[in-house]
C-alpha positions as semicolon CSV with decimal commas, in nm:
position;residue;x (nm);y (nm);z (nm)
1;X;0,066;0,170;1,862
2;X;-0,136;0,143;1,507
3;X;-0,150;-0,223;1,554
4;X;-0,299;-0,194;1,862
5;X;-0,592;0,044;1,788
6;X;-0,659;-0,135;1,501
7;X;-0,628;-0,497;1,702
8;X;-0,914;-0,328;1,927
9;X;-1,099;-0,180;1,681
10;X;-1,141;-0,541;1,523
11;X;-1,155;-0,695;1,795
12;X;-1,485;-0,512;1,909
13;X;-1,657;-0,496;1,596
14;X;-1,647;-0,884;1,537
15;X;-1,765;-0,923;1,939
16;X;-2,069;-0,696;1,834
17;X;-2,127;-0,898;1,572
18;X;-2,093;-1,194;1,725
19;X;-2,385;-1,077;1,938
20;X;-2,583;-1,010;1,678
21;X;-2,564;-1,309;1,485
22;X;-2,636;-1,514;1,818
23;X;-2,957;-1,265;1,870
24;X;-3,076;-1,358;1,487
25;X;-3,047;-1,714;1,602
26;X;-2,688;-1,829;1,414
27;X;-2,386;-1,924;1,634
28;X;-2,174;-1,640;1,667
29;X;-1,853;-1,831;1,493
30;X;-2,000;-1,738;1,177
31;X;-1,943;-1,398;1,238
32;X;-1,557;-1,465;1,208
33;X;-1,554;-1,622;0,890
34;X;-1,498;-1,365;0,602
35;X;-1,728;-1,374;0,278
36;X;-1,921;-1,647;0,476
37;X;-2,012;-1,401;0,733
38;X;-2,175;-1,200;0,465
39;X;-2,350;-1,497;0,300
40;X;-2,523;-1,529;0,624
41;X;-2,597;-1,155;0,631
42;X;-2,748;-1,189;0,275
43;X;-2,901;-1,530;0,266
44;X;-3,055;-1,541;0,610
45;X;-3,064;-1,255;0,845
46;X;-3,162;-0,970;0,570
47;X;-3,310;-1,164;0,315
48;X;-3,135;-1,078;0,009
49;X;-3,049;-1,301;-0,253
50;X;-2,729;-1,548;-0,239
51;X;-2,573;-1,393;-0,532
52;X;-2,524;-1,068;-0,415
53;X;-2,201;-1,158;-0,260
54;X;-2,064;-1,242;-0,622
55;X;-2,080;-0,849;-0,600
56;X;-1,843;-0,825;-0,361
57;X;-1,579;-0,895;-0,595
58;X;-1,627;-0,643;-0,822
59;X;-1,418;-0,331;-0,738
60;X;-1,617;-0,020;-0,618
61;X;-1,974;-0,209;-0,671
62;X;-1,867;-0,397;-0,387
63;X;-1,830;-0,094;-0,154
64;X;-2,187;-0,026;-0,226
65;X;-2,271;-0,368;-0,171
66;X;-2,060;-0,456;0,179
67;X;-2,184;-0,160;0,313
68;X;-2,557;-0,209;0,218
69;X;-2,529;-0,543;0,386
70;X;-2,473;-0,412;0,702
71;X;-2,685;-0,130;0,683
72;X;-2,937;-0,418;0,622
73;X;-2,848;-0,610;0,915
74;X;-2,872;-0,390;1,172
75;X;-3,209;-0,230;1,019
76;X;-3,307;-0,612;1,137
77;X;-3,249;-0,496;1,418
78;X;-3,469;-0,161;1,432
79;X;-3,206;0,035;1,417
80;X;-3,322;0,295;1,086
81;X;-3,240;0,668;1,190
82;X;-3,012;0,865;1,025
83;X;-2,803;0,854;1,368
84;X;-2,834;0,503;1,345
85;X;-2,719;0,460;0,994
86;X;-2,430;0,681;1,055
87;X;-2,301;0,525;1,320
88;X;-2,278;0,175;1,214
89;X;-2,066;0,276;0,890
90;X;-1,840;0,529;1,097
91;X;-1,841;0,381;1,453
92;X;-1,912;0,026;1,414
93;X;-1,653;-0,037;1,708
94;X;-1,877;0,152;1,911
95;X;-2,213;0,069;1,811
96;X;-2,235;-0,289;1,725
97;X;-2,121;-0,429;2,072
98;X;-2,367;-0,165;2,220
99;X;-2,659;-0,309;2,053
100;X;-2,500;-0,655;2,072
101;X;-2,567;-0,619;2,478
102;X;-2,853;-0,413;2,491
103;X;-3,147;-0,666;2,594
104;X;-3,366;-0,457;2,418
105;X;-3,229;-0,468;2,108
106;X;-3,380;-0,760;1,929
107;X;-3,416;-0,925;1,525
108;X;-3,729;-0,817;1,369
109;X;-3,703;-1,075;1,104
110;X;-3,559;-0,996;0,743
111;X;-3,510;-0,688;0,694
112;X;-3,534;-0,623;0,295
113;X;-3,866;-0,890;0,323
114;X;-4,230;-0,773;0,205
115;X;-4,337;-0,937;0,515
116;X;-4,052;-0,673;0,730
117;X;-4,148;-0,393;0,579
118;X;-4,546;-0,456;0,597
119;X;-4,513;-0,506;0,977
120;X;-4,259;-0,227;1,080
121;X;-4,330;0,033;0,819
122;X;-4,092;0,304;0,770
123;X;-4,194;0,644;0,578
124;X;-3,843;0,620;0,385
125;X;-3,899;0,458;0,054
126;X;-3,698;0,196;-0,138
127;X;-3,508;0,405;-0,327
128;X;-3,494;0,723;-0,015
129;X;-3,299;0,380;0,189
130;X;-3,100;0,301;-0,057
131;X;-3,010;0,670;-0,152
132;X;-2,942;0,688;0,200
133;X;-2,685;0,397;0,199
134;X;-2,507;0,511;-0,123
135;X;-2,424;0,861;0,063
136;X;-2,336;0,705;0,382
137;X;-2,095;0,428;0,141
138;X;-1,940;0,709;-0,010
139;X;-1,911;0,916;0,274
140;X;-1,746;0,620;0,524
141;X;-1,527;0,453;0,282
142;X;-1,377;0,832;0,167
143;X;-1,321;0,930;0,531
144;X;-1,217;0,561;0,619
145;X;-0,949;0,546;0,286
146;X;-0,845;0,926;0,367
147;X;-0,834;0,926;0,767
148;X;-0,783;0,582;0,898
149;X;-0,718;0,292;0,660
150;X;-0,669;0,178;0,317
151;X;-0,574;-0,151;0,108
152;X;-0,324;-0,196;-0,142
153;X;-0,236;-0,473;-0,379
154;X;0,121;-0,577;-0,426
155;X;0,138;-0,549;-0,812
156;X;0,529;-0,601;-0,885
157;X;0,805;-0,815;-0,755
158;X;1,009;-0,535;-0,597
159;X;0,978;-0,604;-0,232
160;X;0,972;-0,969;-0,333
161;X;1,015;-1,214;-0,137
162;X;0,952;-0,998;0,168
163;X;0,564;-0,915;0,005
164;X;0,481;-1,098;-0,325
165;X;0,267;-1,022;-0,606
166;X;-0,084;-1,077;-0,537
167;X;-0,061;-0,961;-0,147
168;X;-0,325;-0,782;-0,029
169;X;-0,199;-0,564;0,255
170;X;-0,423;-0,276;0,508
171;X;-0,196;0,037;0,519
172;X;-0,232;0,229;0,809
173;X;-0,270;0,592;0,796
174;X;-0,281;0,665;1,167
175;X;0,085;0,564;1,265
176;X;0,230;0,847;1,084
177;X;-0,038;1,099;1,095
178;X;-0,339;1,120;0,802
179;X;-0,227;1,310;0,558
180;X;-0,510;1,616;0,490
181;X;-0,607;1,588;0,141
182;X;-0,453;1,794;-0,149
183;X;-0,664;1,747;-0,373
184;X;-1,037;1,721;-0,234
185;X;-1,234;1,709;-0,548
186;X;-1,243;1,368;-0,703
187;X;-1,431;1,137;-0,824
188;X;-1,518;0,836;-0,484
189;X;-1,291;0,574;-0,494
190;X;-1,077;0,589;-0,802
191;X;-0,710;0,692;-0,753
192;X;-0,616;0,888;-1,042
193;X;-0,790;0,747;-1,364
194;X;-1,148;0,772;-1,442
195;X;-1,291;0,369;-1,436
196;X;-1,384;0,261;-1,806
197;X;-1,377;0,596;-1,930
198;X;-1,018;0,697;-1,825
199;X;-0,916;1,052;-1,812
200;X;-0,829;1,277;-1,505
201;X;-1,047;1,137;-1,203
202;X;-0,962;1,491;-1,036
203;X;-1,058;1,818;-1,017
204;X;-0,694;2,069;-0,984
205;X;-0,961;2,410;-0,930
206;X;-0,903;2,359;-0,553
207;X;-0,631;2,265;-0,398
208;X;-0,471;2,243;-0,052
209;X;-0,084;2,307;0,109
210;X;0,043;2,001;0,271
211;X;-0,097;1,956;0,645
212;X;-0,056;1,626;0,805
213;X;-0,253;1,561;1,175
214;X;-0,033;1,398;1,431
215;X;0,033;1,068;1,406
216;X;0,156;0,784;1,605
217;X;0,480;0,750;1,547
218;X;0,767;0,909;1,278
219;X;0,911;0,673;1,016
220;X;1,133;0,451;1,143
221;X;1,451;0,288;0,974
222;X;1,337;-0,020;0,788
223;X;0,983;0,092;0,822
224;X;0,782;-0,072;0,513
225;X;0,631;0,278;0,377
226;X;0,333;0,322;0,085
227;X;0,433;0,675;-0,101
228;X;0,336;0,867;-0,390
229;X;0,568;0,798;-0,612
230;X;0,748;1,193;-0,676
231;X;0,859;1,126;-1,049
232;X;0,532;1,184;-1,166
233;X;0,566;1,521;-1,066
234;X;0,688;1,548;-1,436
235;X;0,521;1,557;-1,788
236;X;0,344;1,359;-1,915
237;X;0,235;1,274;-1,560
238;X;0,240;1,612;-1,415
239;X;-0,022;1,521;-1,135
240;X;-0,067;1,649;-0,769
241;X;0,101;1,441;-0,497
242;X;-0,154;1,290;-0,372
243;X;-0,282;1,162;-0,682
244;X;0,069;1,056;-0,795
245;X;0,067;0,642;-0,819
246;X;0,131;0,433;-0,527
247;X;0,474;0,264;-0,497
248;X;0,600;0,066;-0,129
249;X;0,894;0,024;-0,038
250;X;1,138;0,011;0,271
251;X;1,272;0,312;0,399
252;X;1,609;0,257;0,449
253;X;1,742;0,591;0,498
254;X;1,567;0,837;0,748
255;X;1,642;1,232;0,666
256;X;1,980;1,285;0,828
257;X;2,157;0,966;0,720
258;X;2,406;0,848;0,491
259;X;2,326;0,599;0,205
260;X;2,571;0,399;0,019
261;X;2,593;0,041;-0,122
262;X;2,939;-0,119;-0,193
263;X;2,939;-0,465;-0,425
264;X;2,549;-0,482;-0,317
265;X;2,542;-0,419;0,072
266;X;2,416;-0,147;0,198
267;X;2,527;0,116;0,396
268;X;2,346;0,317;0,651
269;X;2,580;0,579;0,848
270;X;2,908;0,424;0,810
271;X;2,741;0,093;0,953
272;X;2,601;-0,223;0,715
273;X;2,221;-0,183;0,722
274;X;1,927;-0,393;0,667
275;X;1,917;-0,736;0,524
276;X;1,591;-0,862;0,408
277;X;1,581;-1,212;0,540
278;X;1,397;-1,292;0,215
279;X;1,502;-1,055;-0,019
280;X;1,669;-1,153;-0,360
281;X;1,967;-1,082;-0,578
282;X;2,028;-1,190;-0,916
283;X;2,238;-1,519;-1,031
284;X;2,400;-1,617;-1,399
285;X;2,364;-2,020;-1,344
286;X;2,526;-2,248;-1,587
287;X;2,410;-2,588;-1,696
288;X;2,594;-2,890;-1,821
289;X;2,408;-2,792;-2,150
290;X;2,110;-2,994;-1,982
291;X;1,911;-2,678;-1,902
292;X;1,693;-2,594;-1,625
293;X;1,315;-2,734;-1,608
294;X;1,038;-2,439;-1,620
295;X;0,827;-2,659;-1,425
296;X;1,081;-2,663;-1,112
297;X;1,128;-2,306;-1,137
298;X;0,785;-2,239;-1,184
299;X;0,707;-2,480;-0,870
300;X;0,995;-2,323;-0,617
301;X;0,851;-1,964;-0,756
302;X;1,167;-1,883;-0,842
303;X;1,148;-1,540;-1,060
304;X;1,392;-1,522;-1,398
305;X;1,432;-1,333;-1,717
306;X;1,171;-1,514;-1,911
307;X;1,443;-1,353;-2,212
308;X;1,757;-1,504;-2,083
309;X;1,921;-1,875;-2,164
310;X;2,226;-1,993;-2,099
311;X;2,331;-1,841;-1,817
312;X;1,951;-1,796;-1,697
313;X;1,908;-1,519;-1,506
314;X;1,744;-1,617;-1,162
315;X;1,624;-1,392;-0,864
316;X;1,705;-1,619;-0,582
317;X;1,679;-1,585;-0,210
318;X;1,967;-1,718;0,009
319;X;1,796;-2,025;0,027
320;X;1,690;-2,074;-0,330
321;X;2,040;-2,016;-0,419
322;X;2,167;-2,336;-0,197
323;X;1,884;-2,525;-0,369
324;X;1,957;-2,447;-0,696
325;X;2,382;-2,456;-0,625
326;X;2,295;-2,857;-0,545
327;X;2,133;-2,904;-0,878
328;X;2,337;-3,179;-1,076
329;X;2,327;-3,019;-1,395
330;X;2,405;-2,678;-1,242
331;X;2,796;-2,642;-1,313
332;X;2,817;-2,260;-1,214
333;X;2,665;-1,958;-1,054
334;X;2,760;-1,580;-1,064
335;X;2,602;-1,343;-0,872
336;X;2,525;-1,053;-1,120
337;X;2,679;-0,760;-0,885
338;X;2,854;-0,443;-1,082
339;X;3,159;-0,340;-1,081
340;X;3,305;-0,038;-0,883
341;X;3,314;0,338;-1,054
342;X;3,147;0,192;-1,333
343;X;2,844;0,443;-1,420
344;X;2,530;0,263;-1,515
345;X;2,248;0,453;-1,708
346;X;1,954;0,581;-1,510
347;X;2,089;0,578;-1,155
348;X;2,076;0,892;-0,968
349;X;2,144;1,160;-1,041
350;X;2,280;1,073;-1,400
351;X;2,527;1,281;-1,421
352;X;2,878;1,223;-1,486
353;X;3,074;1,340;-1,178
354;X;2,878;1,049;-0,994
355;X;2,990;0,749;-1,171
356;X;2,794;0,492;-0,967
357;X;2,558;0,217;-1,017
358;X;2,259;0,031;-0,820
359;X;2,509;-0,161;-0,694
360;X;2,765;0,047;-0,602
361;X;2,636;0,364;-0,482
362;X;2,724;0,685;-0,265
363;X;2,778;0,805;-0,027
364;X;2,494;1,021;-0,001
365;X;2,318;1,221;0,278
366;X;1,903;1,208;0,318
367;X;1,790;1,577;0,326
368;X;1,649;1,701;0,690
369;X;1,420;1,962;0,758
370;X;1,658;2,294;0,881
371;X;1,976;2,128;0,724
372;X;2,216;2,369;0,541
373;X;2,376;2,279;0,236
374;X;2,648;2,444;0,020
375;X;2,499;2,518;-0,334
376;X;2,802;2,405;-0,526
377;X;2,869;2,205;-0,861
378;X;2,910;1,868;-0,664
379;X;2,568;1,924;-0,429
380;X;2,375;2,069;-0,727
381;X;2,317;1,736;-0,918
382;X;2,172;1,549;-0,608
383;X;1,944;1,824;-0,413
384;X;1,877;2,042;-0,748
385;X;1,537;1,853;-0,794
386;X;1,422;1,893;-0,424
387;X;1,502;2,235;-0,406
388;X;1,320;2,295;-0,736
389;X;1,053;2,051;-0,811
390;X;0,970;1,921;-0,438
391;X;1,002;2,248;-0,239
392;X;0,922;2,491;-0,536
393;X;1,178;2,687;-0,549
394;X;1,315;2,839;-0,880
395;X;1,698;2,755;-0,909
396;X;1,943;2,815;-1,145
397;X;2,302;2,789;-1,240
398;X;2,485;3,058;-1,412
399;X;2,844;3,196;-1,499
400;X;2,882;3,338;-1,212
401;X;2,724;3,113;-0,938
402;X;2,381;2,987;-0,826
403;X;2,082;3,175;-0,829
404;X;1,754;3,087;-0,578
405;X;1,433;3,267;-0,651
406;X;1,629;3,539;-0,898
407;X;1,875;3,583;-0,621
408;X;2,238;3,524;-0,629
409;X;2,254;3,229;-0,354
410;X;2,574;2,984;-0,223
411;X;2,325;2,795;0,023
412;X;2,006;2,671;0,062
413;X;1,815;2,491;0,367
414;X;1,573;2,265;0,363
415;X;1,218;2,294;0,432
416;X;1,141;1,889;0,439
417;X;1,255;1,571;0,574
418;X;1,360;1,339;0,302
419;X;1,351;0,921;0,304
420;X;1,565;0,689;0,045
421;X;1,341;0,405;-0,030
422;X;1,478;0,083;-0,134
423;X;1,301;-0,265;-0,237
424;X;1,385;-0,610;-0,091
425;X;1,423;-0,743;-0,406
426;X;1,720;-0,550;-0,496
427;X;1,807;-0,574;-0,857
428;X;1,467;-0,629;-0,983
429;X;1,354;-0,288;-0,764
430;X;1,297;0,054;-0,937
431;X;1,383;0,278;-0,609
432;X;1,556;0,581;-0,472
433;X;1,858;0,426;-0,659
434;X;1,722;0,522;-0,996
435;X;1,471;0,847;-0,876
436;X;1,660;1,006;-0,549
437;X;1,469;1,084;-0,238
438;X;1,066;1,103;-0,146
439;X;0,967;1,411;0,047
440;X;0,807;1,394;0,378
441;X;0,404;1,547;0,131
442;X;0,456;1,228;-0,048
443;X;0,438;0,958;0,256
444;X;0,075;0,781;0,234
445;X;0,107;0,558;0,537
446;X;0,233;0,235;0,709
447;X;0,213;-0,072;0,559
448;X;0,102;-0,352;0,888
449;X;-0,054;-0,690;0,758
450;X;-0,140;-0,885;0,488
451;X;-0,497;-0,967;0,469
452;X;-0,534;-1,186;0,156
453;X;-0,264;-1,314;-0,056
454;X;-0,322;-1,444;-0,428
455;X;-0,111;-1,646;-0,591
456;X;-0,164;-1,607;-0,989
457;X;0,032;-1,912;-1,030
458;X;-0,139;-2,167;-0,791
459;X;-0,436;-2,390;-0,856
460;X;-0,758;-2,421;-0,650
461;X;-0,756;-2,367;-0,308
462;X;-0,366;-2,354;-0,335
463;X;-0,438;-1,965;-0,541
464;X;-0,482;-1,833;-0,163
465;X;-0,158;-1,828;0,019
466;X;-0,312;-1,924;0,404
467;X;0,014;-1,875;0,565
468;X;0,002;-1,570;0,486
469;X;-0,336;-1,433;0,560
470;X;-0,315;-1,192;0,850
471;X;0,076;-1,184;0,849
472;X;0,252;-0,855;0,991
473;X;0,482;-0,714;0,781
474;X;0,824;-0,635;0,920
């Protein structure tokens, strides 16, 4: 359903500006092109100079800037009330394809142009309009980021090859209901960290209970999920949720199911569960002493311990892994999977009745809102840190038995579903298999397309992955 209101939502704001641009006297194809589209908005329907869209790529300034753009373009228009203003930052959808068939609206002429501002003058100054578009900026892209949608950069190689570094995805906060915010008072558009200056970007004086609107949908099985990431709940962290960093991941296990991996398959309920159909494992691959080329590896993107020689350490997809197996000078490869009841540091919940590792894991149940558990030595080292640190509840163990709140207690039921989050890229993933579950306060939103994808490693034109521009994610 998200796609589809968004696919609409896009769908009429580039018709409305289609209109638009054919009314200023440009063909309305332009209007499709990104970055080019504003050019045209700059350059030759609003008059500002050609180098403000270098702006655009600097992060925050270029809020300011996209926003003043079209604040500029439809002021070409006529269109300078407050109402007016308003509307195209909140309800483009709405407005632009209005004006874009209204026969009466009609270009002025450049609208930041001596000449425009002689002939229709305004009482507003220079600086009143631009005051104006700052608030409505801040105001839009807040309620826009908080409400509707947001984008997120793929910074590490855990979902890889499903999403790869340098995609630039839109993550939908409708489909599973906008999340009201926990922490209102913050500084406009920085996540946590002051920019330059660093330091807390938050104010903790005021703060709100979790409350989530309704939403689309619930989180499916396999659903790609952006989530606060709950370990920094914890010194030296020790931030709200909603300012805790971003991680995404898959969510493999919905509250109610049972999780275990056995030589590096998963597990959901009894039943094997979800492949990635690009995800990657780890390899040992011998050489005849020849060695493998960087180049190659570096061509086929093929991710390895840049620490490792002789076995190399690859990440390899199933078909990387046929590739490289046909190499002449590879003589061997070993998939690096751990043994059975061997205990591996730093997998949940590190503790020594649980002797498992990322590979060999479980079983274990997902925690669902109004389920009933025993408090006993075996449940207390894998629900201890929901009870306590994601639900708030004081818990101890003593001599004699458990104690909840300072009283004496041998159960305790949940108050929150609970997900188990897993990357594609399992053994180069930090996930639920090293941190445990992520409450239902700590879900951000959907992740649906990729928008822009950068590849760090490419050359030219061949830095933008086109193939992948406007893929869903699945």
């Amino acid at each position: 359903m998200g796609y589809i209101v968004f696919a609409i939502i896009l769908v009429l704001i580039h018709f409305g500006l289609w209109k638009l641009f054919a009314k200023a006297g440009h063909a309305g194809w332009e209007s499709l092109i990104p970055v080019y589209r504003e050019f045209i908005i700059a350059k030759h329907i609003t008059g500002r100079p050609a180098w403000w869209i270098a702006l655009l790529l600097i992060p925050i300034v270029n809020i300011f800037i996209f926003f003043g753009l079209y604040l500029d373009l439809v002021k070409a228009f006529g269109k300078r009330r407050f109402w007016e203003y308003a509307a195209t930052v909140l309800l483009p959808f709405v407005v632009l394809p209005w004006w874009g068939n209204d026969p009466k609206v009609v270009y002025l002429g450049k609208s930041t142009s001596p000449e425009f501002r002689e002939k229709y003058p305004y009482k507003k100054s220079v600086a009143r309009e631009w005051a104006d578009a700052i608030v409505f900026a801040v105001v839009a892209a807040t309620l826009i980021r908080g409400f509707l949608i947001e984008a997120y950069m793929i910074p590490t190689g855990s979902m890889e090859k499903s999403l790869l570094v340098g995609d630039f995805l839109f993550v939908s906060k409708l489909n599973y209901g906008p999340r009201i915010p926990m922490t209102p008072i913050a500084f406009p558009f920085a996540h946590h960290t002051m920019p330059l200056i660093g330091g807390k970007a938050y104010w903790e004086g005021v703060k709100i209970g979790y409350k989530r609107l309704p939403g689309f949908q619930e989180i499916k099985r396999n659903d790609v999920v952006v989530f606060n990431y709950p370990m920094e709940a914890d010194p030296p962290f020790s931030r709200p949720i909603d300012k805790r960093e971003n991680y995404i991941k898959r969510a493999v296990g919905v509250p109610g199911d049972t999780i275990s991996l056995r030589e590096a398959l998963l597990y959901v309920n009894g039943e094997k569960g979800f492949v990635p159909p690009n995800g990657q494992l780890d390899y040992y691959v011998y050489t005849d002493g020849t060695g493998l080329n960087p180049q190659r590896l570096l061509d086929m993107r093929i991710e390895s311990n840049p620490y490792a020689r002789e076995p190399y350490q690859l990440f390899l997809t199933d078909k990387a892994y046929e590739e490289v197996k046909g190499w002449a000078n590879v003589t061997r490869i070993v998939p690096n999977i751990r043994h059975r009841d061997t205990a591996e540091p730093g997998v949940f919940p590190n503790n020594p009745l649980y002797h498992w590792n990322i590979d060999n894991f479980g079983p274990i149940i997902v925690p669902k809102r109004g389920w009933t558990i025993t408090l006993d030595s075996l449940t207390m080292p894998l629900y201890e840190r929901a009870i306590r640190v994601y639900e708030g509840n004081e818990l101890e163990s003593r001599a004699d038995g458990v104690y909840l709140n300072g009283s004496k207690a041998d159960s305790y039921t949940f108050k929150m579903n609970y997900y188990w989050m897993m990357g594609d890229n399992r053994h180069n993933s930090e996930d639920a298999r090293s941190w445990g579950f992520v409450p239902e306060d700590h879900i951000v939103g959907k992740a649906l397309f990729v928008w822009l994808s950068w590849d760090e490693d490419g050359t030219f034109l061949s830095k933008i992955r086109w193939n992948r521009i406007f893929m869903g994610i699945k």
